[in-house]
């Protein structure tokens, strides 16, 4: 089989980082087991309240929660957040293994970089599932761990009809069979895939992309995977997921001097950040190196796909909470809003909330009924998050020489540009 020769500087750096990280074990399992035995500790926080995607600053109901209730709500969000991450990592395992096998020589340094990361993803998934079960047990509910992750396209604004058609099980139907047939014909047929993607809706686009970076790579011979640039497409798509994860995880336990965080939850978060920082580097450096080695037709296809992914990500991410609620009311599903509301619904089942009954639809309606001026207000943690996202997106746009569609993004483009130029974080600001 042909293999792709990459700059060995990248693998030397990655192997050195791996050895440094694992001189002392970074496995999450021991912390997850301890958290499972401990349960939710009253009075402790399992994330910064500002990171819970609910209007914590201006909702009278949420502000009135006592310390124990805030503990439960933060633990419910902690479990829901990492459930989403775990399901995204499940896709990463499939793709990491297939890309390694189809691009690199078995057991070479390049081959092992992705397999080392796969090993870590399994540890993360087991640990996050254990914590989710613990929180469900403490609240006294049953809840599925299945969740459409990042690579199902759930990071974007998803119309309700598309959301209902998202299926986390793999079905090889006529559409995917046609896509595989195009891919088998090699780089000269990638333009036909672009034409098809232009004709179909966003759900079709992300369903096809997910297939291409996962099962299609497994089904295709190595030479065709390389000719179509699918290894680069996978890693650069993974880079976008890493941006989303890092911006959230970095601020999940922000300002530890002023919040009484649960030490085990804090430790788990910090250990996962360490692993993911290296995965983030792999995604960009290796993904861009493979992009440079791909044929021009494959580079055009990668740029097309990444343009769509980045624009959809910006469209969802640079939106204020109340604007997201307005979109929900119009039948548009946004992942973070959904996770926040699910977390509150879970918490309401806990006996601690018996004196705080609330009808969710009425509560959400009361939030939507707030002054129009609140619709464009964001807090300090959102400002940090927007700035981080903008900086990492700009890095990718520059590398691939992409130009965002200002017409498609509207004021989201202006917000992206403003966040990119932000120098100081203010307490509350109004955005364009």
Short mmCIF file of C-alpha atoms in Angstrom, two decimals:
data_model
loop_
_atom_site.label_atom_id
_atom_site.label_comp_id
_atom_site.label_asym_id
_atom_site.label_seq_id
_atom_site.Cartn_x
_atom_site.Cartn_y
_atom_site.Cartn_z
CA UNK A 1 0.00 0.00 0.00
CA UNK A 2 1.07 3.60 -0.62
CA UNK A 3 1.66 5.63 2.51
CA UNK A 4 1.75 9.40 2.99
CA UNK A 5 5.08 10.79 4.10
CA UNK A 6 4.62 13.74 6.43
CA UNK A 7 7.03 16.16 8.03
CA UNK A 8 8.52 14.15 10.91
CA UNK A 9 8.73 17.33 13.01
CA UNK A 10 5.00 16.91 13.70
CA UNK A 11 5.28 13.32 14.94
CA UNK A 12 8.38 14.12 17.02
CA UNK A 13 6.47 16.91 18.79
CA UNK A 14 3.37 14.77 19.25
CA UNK A 15 5.32 11.83 20.66
CA UNK A 16 7.22 14.09 23.05
CA UNK A 17 3.96 15.66 24.26
CA UNK A 18 2.44 12.20 24.70
CA UNK A 19 5.37 10.99 26.79
CA UNK A 20 5.33 14.13 28.94
CA UNK A 21 1.58 13.83 29.50
CA UNK A 22 1.75 10.16 30.47
CA UNK A 23 4.81 10.22 32.72
CA UNK A 24 2.09 10.32 35.34
CA UNK A 25 -1.18 8.66 34.42
CA UNK A 26 -3.86 11.03 33.12
CA UNK A 27 -6.63 8.46 33.04
CA UNK A 28 -9.99 9.92 34.00
CA UNK A 29 -11.39 6.60 35.27
CA UNK A 30 -10.10 6.88 38.88
CA UNK A 31 -11.64 10.35 39.22
CA UNK A 32 -14.91 9.20 37.63
CA UNK A 33 -15.09 6.23 40.01
CA UNK A 34 -14.50 8.52 42.99
CA UNK A 35 -17.19 10.93 41.74
CA UNK A 36 -19.59 8.02 41.29
CA UNK A 37 -19.06 6.91 44.91
CA UNK A 38 -19.25 10.43 46.27
CA UNK A 39 -22.43 11.54 44.44
CA UNK A 40 -23.54 15.18 44.24
CA UNK A 41 -22.24 17.14 47.25
CA UNK A 42 -24.66 19.80 48.46
CA UNK A 43 -23.13 23.27 48.35
CA UNK A 44 -20.48 22.40 45.75
CA UNK A 45 -20.62 23.60 42.15
CA UNK A 46 -19.95 21.32 39.17
CA UNK A 47 -19.34 24.21 36.77
CA UNK A 48 -19.32 27.98 36.72
CA UNK A 49 -22.99 29.15 36.74
CA UNK A 50 -22.13 31.51 33.87
CA UNK A 51 -21.37 28.50 31.65
CA UNK A 52 -24.82 26.92 32.06
CA UNK A 53 -26.75 27.80 28.89
CA UNK A 54 -29.67 29.33 30.77
CA UNK A 55 -30.35 33.04 31.52
CA UNK A 56 -28.71 32.76 34.95
CA UNK A 57 -28.02 36.51 35.16
CA UNK A 58 -31.49 37.88 34.49
CA UNK A 59 -34.03 35.15 35.29
CA UNK A 60 -35.70 35.84 38.63
CA UNK A 61 -36.53 32.14 39.01
CA UNK A 62 -32.94 30.99 38.41
CA UNK A 63 -31.50 33.69 40.66
CA UNK A 64 -33.79 32.50 43.48
CA UNK A 65 -32.36 28.95 43.55
CA UNK A 66 -30.66 28.11 46.84
CA UNK A 67 -27.12 26.73 47.14
CA UNK A 68 -28.17 23.05 47.10
CA UNK A 69 -30.40 23.57 44.07
CA UNK A 70 -27.56 25.29 42.20
CA UNK A 71 -25.33 22.31 43.02
CA UNK A 72 -27.83 19.93 41.43
CA UNK A 73 -28.40 22.15 38.38
CA UNK A 74 -24.65 22.53 37.79
CA UNK A 75 -24.14 18.74 38.19
CA UNK A 76 -26.95 18.07 35.69
CA UNK A 77 -25.32 20.39 33.17
CA UNK A 78 -21.89 18.83 33.84
CA UNK A 79 -23.38 15.40 32.99
CA UNK A 80 -25.22 16.66 29.89
CA UNK A 81 -22.20 18.57 28.59
CA UNK A 82 -19.89 15.57 28.87
CA UNK A 83 -22.55 13.28 27.40
CA UNK A 84 -22.42 15.43 24.26
CA UNK A 85 -18.61 15.29 24.28
CA UNK A 86 -18.58 11.51 24.76
CA UNK A 87 -20.88 10.94 21.80
CA UNK A 88 -18.67 13.20 19.65
CA UNK A 89 -15.64 11.21 20.79
CA UNK A 90 -17.34 7.96 19.75
CA UNK A 91 -17.19 9.21 16.15
CA UNK A 92 -13.57 10.26 16.66
CA UNK A 93 -12.59 6.70 17.58
CA UNK A 94 -13.96 5.25 14.33
CA UNK A 95 -12.33 7.92 12.18
CA UNK A 96 -8.96 7.96 13.99
CA UNK A 97 -8.54 4.21 13.51
CA UNK A 98 -9.60 4.20 9.86
CA UNK A 99 -7.45 7.19 8.90
CA UNK A 100 -4.40 5.64 10.60
CA UNK A 101 -4.87 2.37 8.75
CA UNK A 102 -5.40 3.97 5.34
CA UNK A 103 -2.74 6.68 5.38
CA UNK A 104 0.26 5.49 7.35
CA UNK A 105 2.52 2.45 7.64
CA UNK A 106 1.36 0.09 10.44
CA UNK A 107 2.99 0.92 13.78
CA UNK A 108 4.93 3.88 12.36
CA UNK A 109 5.08 7.00 14.56
CA UNK A 110 2.40 8.65 12.41
CA UNK A 111 0.14 5.60 12.78
CA UNK A 112 0.56 5.55 16.54
CA UNK A 113 -0.25 9.25 17.08
CA UNK A 114 -3.89 8.70 16.18
CA UNK A 115 -4.11 5.35 17.98
CA UNK A 116 -2.71 6.89 21.18
CA UNK A 117 -5.50 9.43 21.03
CA UNK A 118 -8.09 6.73 20.33
CA UNK A 119 -7.02 4.95 23.50
CA UNK A 120 -7.57 8.14 25.48
CA UNK A 121 -11.00 8.76 23.93
CA UNK A 122 -12.19 5.36 25.22
CA UNK A 123 -11.14 6.31 28.74
CA UNK A 124 -13.00 9.62 28.43
CA UNK A 125 -16.21 8.00 27.15
CA UNK A 126 -16.29 5.41 29.95
CA UNK A 127 -15.68 8.11 32.56
CA UNK A 128 -18.32 10.52 31.23
CA UNK A 129 -20.88 7.70 31.02
CA UNK A 130 -20.13 6.80 34.66
CA UNK A 131 -20.68 10.41 35.78
CA UNK A 132 -23.90 10.67 33.79
CA UNK A 133 -25.21 7.52 35.48
CA UNK A 134 -24.24 8.91 38.89
CA UNK A 135 -26.14 12.19 38.32
CA UNK A 136 -29.22 10.30 37.06
CA UNK A 137 -29.07 8.03 40.09
CA UNK A 138 -28.81 10.98 42.49
CA UNK A 139 -31.72 12.79 40.86
CA UNK A 140 -33.77 9.59 40.66
CA UNK A 141 -34.38 9.45 36.91
CA UNK A 142 -33.49 7.30 33.91
CA UNK A 143 -31.98 9.00 30.88
CA UNK A 144 -30.43 7.62 27.68
CA UNK A 145 -26.73 8.30 27.08
CA UNK A 146 -27.32 8.39 23.31
CA UNK A 147 -26.87 11.92 21.88
CA UNK A 148 -26.20 13.33 18.38
CA UNK A 149 -22.62 14.60 18.70
CA UNK A 150 -20.71 17.32 16.87
CA UNK A 151 -20.09 15.26 13.72
CA UNK A 152 -23.82 14.82 13.10
CA UNK A 153 -23.83 18.57 12.42
CA UNK A 154 -25.67 19.26 15.66
CA UNK A 155 -23.39 22.25 16.42
CA UNK A 156 -25.33 24.37 13.86
CA UNK A 157 -28.85 25.80 13.89
CA UNK A 158 -30.86 22.67 12.97
CA UNK A 159 -34.47 22.93 11.69
CA UNK A 160 -36.82 20.77 13.78
CA UNK A 161 -37.61 18.59 10.75
CA UNK A 162 -33.88 17.87 10.24
CA UNK A 163 -33.42 17.27 13.96
CA UNK A 164 -36.16 14.65 13.98
CA UNK A 165 -34.43 12.87 11.10
CA UNK A 166 -31.05 12.70 12.86
CA UNK A 167 -30.36 9.05 13.52
CA UNK A 168 -27.34 8.02 15.52
CA UNK A 169 -27.43 4.44 14.16
CA UNK A 170 -25.68 3.68 10.85
CA UNK A 171 -27.87 2.72 7.88
CA UNK A 172 -26.26 2.19 4.50
CA UNK A 173 -29.07 3.42 2.25
CA UNK A 174 -29.32 4.41 -1.44
CA UNK A 175 -27.98 7.95 -0.86
CA UNK A 176 -24.85 6.77 0.95
CA UNK A 177 -24.35 4.01 -1.62
CA UNK A 178 -24.29 6.67 -4.36
CA UNK A 179 -21.83 8.77 -2.37
CA UNK A 180 -19.54 5.77 -1.94
CA UNK A 181 -19.79 5.07 -5.65
CA UNK A 182 -18.68 8.64 -6.45
CA UNK A 183 -15.80 8.40 -3.99
CA UNK A 184 -14.62 5.12 -5.51
CA UNK A 185 -14.16 6.89 -8.84
CA UNK A 186 -11.59 9.15 -7.24
CA UNK A 187 -10.77 12.83 -7.27
CA UNK A 188 -12.34 13.59 -10.65
CA UNK A 189 -15.81 12.87 -9.21
CA UNK A 190 -15.51 15.11 -6.16
CA UNK A 191 -17.05 18.00 -8.13
CA UNK A 192 -20.18 15.91 -8.64
CA UNK A 193 -20.44 15.48 -4.88
CA UNK A 194 -20.20 19.24 -4.43
CA UNK A 195 -23.00 19.72 -6.99
CA UNK A 196 -25.13 17.19 -5.11
CA UNK A 197 -24.46 18.90 -1.78
CA UNK A 198 -25.55 22.21 -3.30
CA UNK A 199 -28.87 20.66 -4.35
CA UNK A 200 -29.62 18.98 -1.01
CA UNK A 201 -30.36 20.43 2.43
CA UNK A 202 -27.96 20.89 5.36
CA UNK A 203 -29.05 17.61 6.99
CA UNK A 204 -28.00 15.71 3.86
CA UNK A 205 -24.69 17.58 3.79
CA UNK A 206 -23.74 16.66 7.36
CA UNK A 207 -25.03 13.13 7.09
CA UNK A 208 -22.84 12.67 4.00
CA UNK A 209 -19.81 14.31 5.62
CA UNK A 210 -20.16 12.09 8.67
CA UNK A 211 -20.26 9.04 6.42
CA UNK A 212 -17.25 10.21 4.41
CA UNK A 213 -14.99 10.75 7.42
CA UNK A 214 -16.05 7.53 9.13
CA UNK A 215 -17.46 4.47 7.41
CA UNK A 216 -16.54 5.51 3.85
CA UNK A 217 -12.86 5.60 4.82
CA UNK A 218 -13.24 2.07 6.18
CA UNK A 219 -14.92 0.84 2.99
CA UNK A 220 -12.53 2.44 0.46
CA UNK A 221 -9.05 1.27 -0.56
CA UNK A 222 -6.18 3.30 0.90
CA UNK A 223 -5.20 4.82 -2.46
CA UNK A 224 -8.72 6.25 -2.98
CA UNK A 225 -8.90 7.60 0.59
CA UNK A 226 -5.61 9.40 -0.02
CA UNK A 227 -6.60 10.66 -3.48
CA UNK A 228 -9.83 12.14 -2.09
CA UNK A 229 -8.02 13.84 0.80
CA UNK A 230 -10.36 12.23 3.34
CA UNK A 231 -7.71 12.05 6.09
CA UNK A 232 -7.24 15.82 5.96
CA UNK A 233 -11.01 16.42 5.81
CA UNK A 234 -11.44 14.33 8.98
CA UNK A 235 -8.73 16.07 10.97
CA UNK A 236 -9.73 19.61 9.99
CA UNK A 237 -13.38 18.82 10.81
CA UNK A 238 -12.11 17.43 14.12
CA UNK A 239 -10.27 20.73 14.64
CA UNK A 240 -13.63 22.55 14.62
CA UNK A 241 -14.92 20.12 17.26
CA UNK A 242 -11.77 20.75 19.31
CA UNK A 243 -12.43 24.53 19.17
CA UNK A 244 -15.94 24.02 20.50
CA UNK A 245 -14.72 21.71 23.25
CA UNK A 246 -11.75 23.81 24.33
CA UNK A 247 -13.64 27.09 24.50
CA UNK A 248 -16.24 25.48 26.78
CA UNK A 249 -13.91 23.37 28.92
CA UNK A 250 -11.43 26.18 29.46
CA UNK A 251 -14.08 28.33 31.15
CA UNK A 252 -16.21 25.58 32.73
CA UNK A 253 -14.40 26.13 36.05
CA UNK A 254 -13.42 29.75 35.49
CA UNK A 255 -12.43 31.96 38.44
CA UNK A 256 -11.84 29.10 40.98
CA UNK A 257 -10.93 31.57 43.74
CA UNK A 258 -14.50 32.84 43.90
CA UNK A 259 -16.53 29.63 43.47
CA UNK A 260 -16.79 26.55 45.68
CA UNK A 261 -16.16 23.91 43.02
CA UNK A 262 -16.29 20.19 43.72
CA UNK A 263 -12.59 19.16 43.73
CA UNK A 264 -13.17 15.89 41.85
CA UNK A 265 -15.20 17.57 39.09
CA UNK A 266 -12.49 20.23 38.82
CA UNK A 267 -9.76 17.56 38.64
CA UNK A 268 -11.59 15.64 35.92
CA UNK A 269 -12.03 18.80 33.87
CA UNK A 270 -8.35 19.75 34.16
CA UNK A 271 -7.15 16.25 33.22
CA UNK A 272 -9.38 16.17 30.15
CA UNK A 273 -8.23 19.64 29.06
CA UNK A 274 -4.63 18.37 29.10
CA UNK A 275 -5.41 15.48 26.75
CA UNK A 276 -7.58 17.57 24.48
CA UNK A 277 -4.95 20.30 24.12
CA UNK A 278 -2.70 17.73 22.42
CA UNK A 279 -5.57 16.39 20.28
CA UNK A 280 -6.28 19.94 19.16
CA UNK A 281 -2.67 20.35 18.00
CA UNK A 282 -2.82 17.04 16.13
CA UNK A 283 -6.03 18.06 14.38
CA UNK A 284 -4.65 21.28 12.96
CA UNK A 285 -0.99 20.43 12.30
CA UNK A 286 -1.54 16.96 10.86
CA UNK A 287 -4.77 17.95 9.10
CA UNK A 288 -3.13 20.90 7.37
CA UNK A 289 -0.03 18.87 6.47
CA UNK A 290 -2.26 16.25 4.79
CA UNK A 291 -4.22 19.03 3.07
CA UNK A 292 -1.01 20.35 1.51
CA UNK A 293 -0.22 16.86 0.17
CA UNK A 294 -3.70 16.26 -1.29
CA UNK A 295 -4.37 16.64 -5.06
CA UNK A 296 -5.83 20.04 -6.14
CA UNK A 297 -9.30 18.50 -6.71
CA UNK A 298 -9.32 17.14 -3.14
CA UNK A 299 -8.11 20.49 -1.76
CA UNK A 300 -11.05 22.21 -3.49
CA UNK A 301 -13.44 19.69 -1.94
CA UNK A 302 -11.92 20.11 1.54
CA UNK A 303 -12.20 23.91 1.26
CA UNK A 304 -15.84 23.59 0.17
CA UNK A 305 -16.75 21.36 3.12
CA UNK A 306 -14.82 23.39 5.69
CA UNK A 307 -16.39 26.63 4.42
CA UNK A 308 -19.87 25.21 5.15
CA UNK A 309 -18.83 23.85 8.54
CA UNK A 310 -17.19 27.11 9.66
CA UNK A 311 -20.08 29.31 8.50
CA UNK A 312 -22.69 27.13 10.19
CA UNK A 313 -20.59 27.08 13.36
CA UNK A 314 -20.29 30.89 13.40
CA UNK A 315 -24.01 31.24 12.69
CA UNK A 316 -24.86 29.25 15.81
CA UNK A 317 -22.04 30.32 18.10
CA UNK A 318 -22.14 34.11 17.78
CA UNK A 319 -25.77 34.27 18.90
CA UNK A 320 -27.01 35.52 22.26
CA UNK A 321 -29.08 33.33 24.55
CA UNK A 322 -32.39 35.14 24.04
CA UNK A 323 -31.85 35.14 20.28
CA UNK A 324 -31.41 31.38 20.51
CA UNK A 325 -34.69 31.12 22.39
CA UNK A 326 -36.36 33.11 19.59
CA UNK A 327 -34.92 30.64 17.08
CA UNK A 328 -36.18 27.72 19.18
CA UNK A 329 -39.63 29.26 19.08
CA UNK A 330 -39.34 29.30 15.28
CA UNK A 331 -38.54 25.57 15.22
CA UNK A 332 -34.73 25.82 15.12
CA UNK A 333 -32.82 23.54 17.50
CA UNK A 334 -29.49 24.72 18.98
CA UNK A 335 -27.41 22.24 20.95
CA UNK A 336 -26.34 24.41 23.87
CA UNK A 337 -29.85 25.78 24.49
CA UNK A 338 -31.20 22.24 24.40
CA UNK A 339 -28.56 21.01 26.87
CA UNK A 340 -29.35 23.88 29.26
CA UNK A 341 -33.10 23.29 29.24
CA UNK A 342 -32.60 19.50 29.55
CA UNK A 343 -30.38 20.12 32.59
CA UNK A 344 -33.04 22.22 34.29
CA UNK A 345 -35.76 19.66 33.47
CA UNK A 346 -33.58 16.92 35.00
CA UNK A 347 -32.95 18.99 38.13
CA UNK A 348 -36.66 19.62 38.67
CA UNK A 349 -37.07 15.87 39.28
CA UNK A 350 -34.79 16.03 42.33
CA UNK A 351 -36.55 16.19 45.75
CA UNK A 352 -34.54 19.33 46.51
CA UNK A 353 -36.67 21.19 43.93
CA UNK A 354 -40.01 20.26 45.53
CA UNK A 355 -40.45 23.86 46.74
CA UNK A 356 -39.51 25.28 43.32
CA UNK A 357 -42.10 23.80 40.94
CA UNK A 358 -42.29 25.53 37.59
CA UNK A 359 -43.97 24.94 34.27
CA UNK A 360 -41.11 24.97 31.73
CA UNK A 361 -43.06 26.47 28.81
CA UNK A 362 -44.27 29.34 30.99
CA UNK A 363 -40.77 29.93 32.34
CA UNK A 364 -39.24 30.01 28.84
CA UNK A 365 -42.04 32.30 27.67
CA UNK A 366 -41.26 34.69 30.54
CA UNK A 367 -37.62 34.80 29.40
CA UNK A 368 -38.66 35.52 25.81
CA UNK A 369 -40.94 38.27 27.11
CA UNK A 370 -38.05 40.25 28.54
CA UNK A 371 -37.02 43.65 27.25
CA UNK A 372 -35.70 43.74 23.69
CA UNK A 373 -32.50 45.33 24.99
CA UNK A 374 -31.59 42.05 26.75
CA UNK A 375 -31.58 40.19 23.44
CA UNK A 376 -28.15 41.49 22.44
CA UNK A 377 -26.49 41.39 25.86
CA UNK A 378 -23.68 38.93 26.55
CA UNK A 379 -21.74 38.38 29.76
CA UNK A 380 -17.97 38.15 30.44
CA UNK A 381 -17.71 34.37 29.96
CA UNK A 382 -19.46 34.59 26.57
CA UNK A 383 -17.04 37.35 25.58
CA UNK A 384 -14.09 35.09 26.45
CA UNK A 385 -15.70 32.23 24.56
CA UNK A 386 -16.45 34.31 21.46
CA UNK A 387 -12.92 35.71 21.41
CA UNK A 388 -11.33 32.27 21.69
CA UNK A 389 -13.55 30.84 18.94
CA UNK A 390 -12.85 33.78 16.63
CA UNK A 391 -9.07 33.47 17.06
CA UNK A 392 -9.02 29.75 16.27
CA UNK A 393 -11.42 30.09 13.33
CA UNK A 394 -9.25 32.88 11.87
CA UNK A 395 -6.26 30.53 12.01
CA UNK A 396 -8.09 27.95 9.89
CA UNK A 397 -9.47 30.51 7.43
CA UNK A 398 -5.99 31.87 6.84
CA UNK A 399 -4.44 28.41 6.34
CA UNK A 400 -7.08 27.25 3.83
CA UNK A 401 -7.49 30.73 2.29
CA UNK A 402 -11.24 30.70 2.91
CA UNK A 403 -13.40 33.81 2.67
CA UNK A 404 -16.57 33.89 4.77
CA UNK A 405 -19.90 34.73 3.14
CA UNK A 406 -20.92 38.04 4.74
CA UNK A 407 -24.30 37.80 3.01
CA UNK A 408 -25.04 34.38 4.59
CA UNK A 409 -23.80 35.34 8.06
CA UNK A 410 -25.22 38.87 8.34
CA UNK A 411 -24.56 40.34 11.80
CA UNK A 412 -22.90 37.06 12.91
CA UNK A 413 -20.02 38.03 10.61
CA UNK A 414 -19.73 41.43 12.33
CA UNK A 415 -19.77 39.75 15.74
CA UNK A 416 -17.04 37.33 14.64
CA UNK A 417 -14.92 40.26 13.49
CA UNK A 418 -15.60 42.24 16.69
CA UNK A 419 -14.71 39.23 18.86
CA UNK A 420 -11.50 38.77 16.88
CA UNK A 421 -10.50 42.35 17.64
CA UNK A 422 -11.54 42.28 21.33
CA UNK A 423 -8.72 43.28 23.67
CA UNK A 424 -10.47 43.64 27.03
CA UNK A 425 -13.31 41.65 28.55
CA UNK A 426 -16.07 43.84 30.03
CA UNK A 427 -18.74 42.76 32.50
CA UNK A 428 -21.74 43.05 30.16
CA UNK A 429 -21.77 44.34 26.61
CA UNK A 430 -24.36 44.82 23.88
CA UNK A 431 -23.40 43.26 20.54
CA UNK A 432 -24.34 44.34 17.02
#
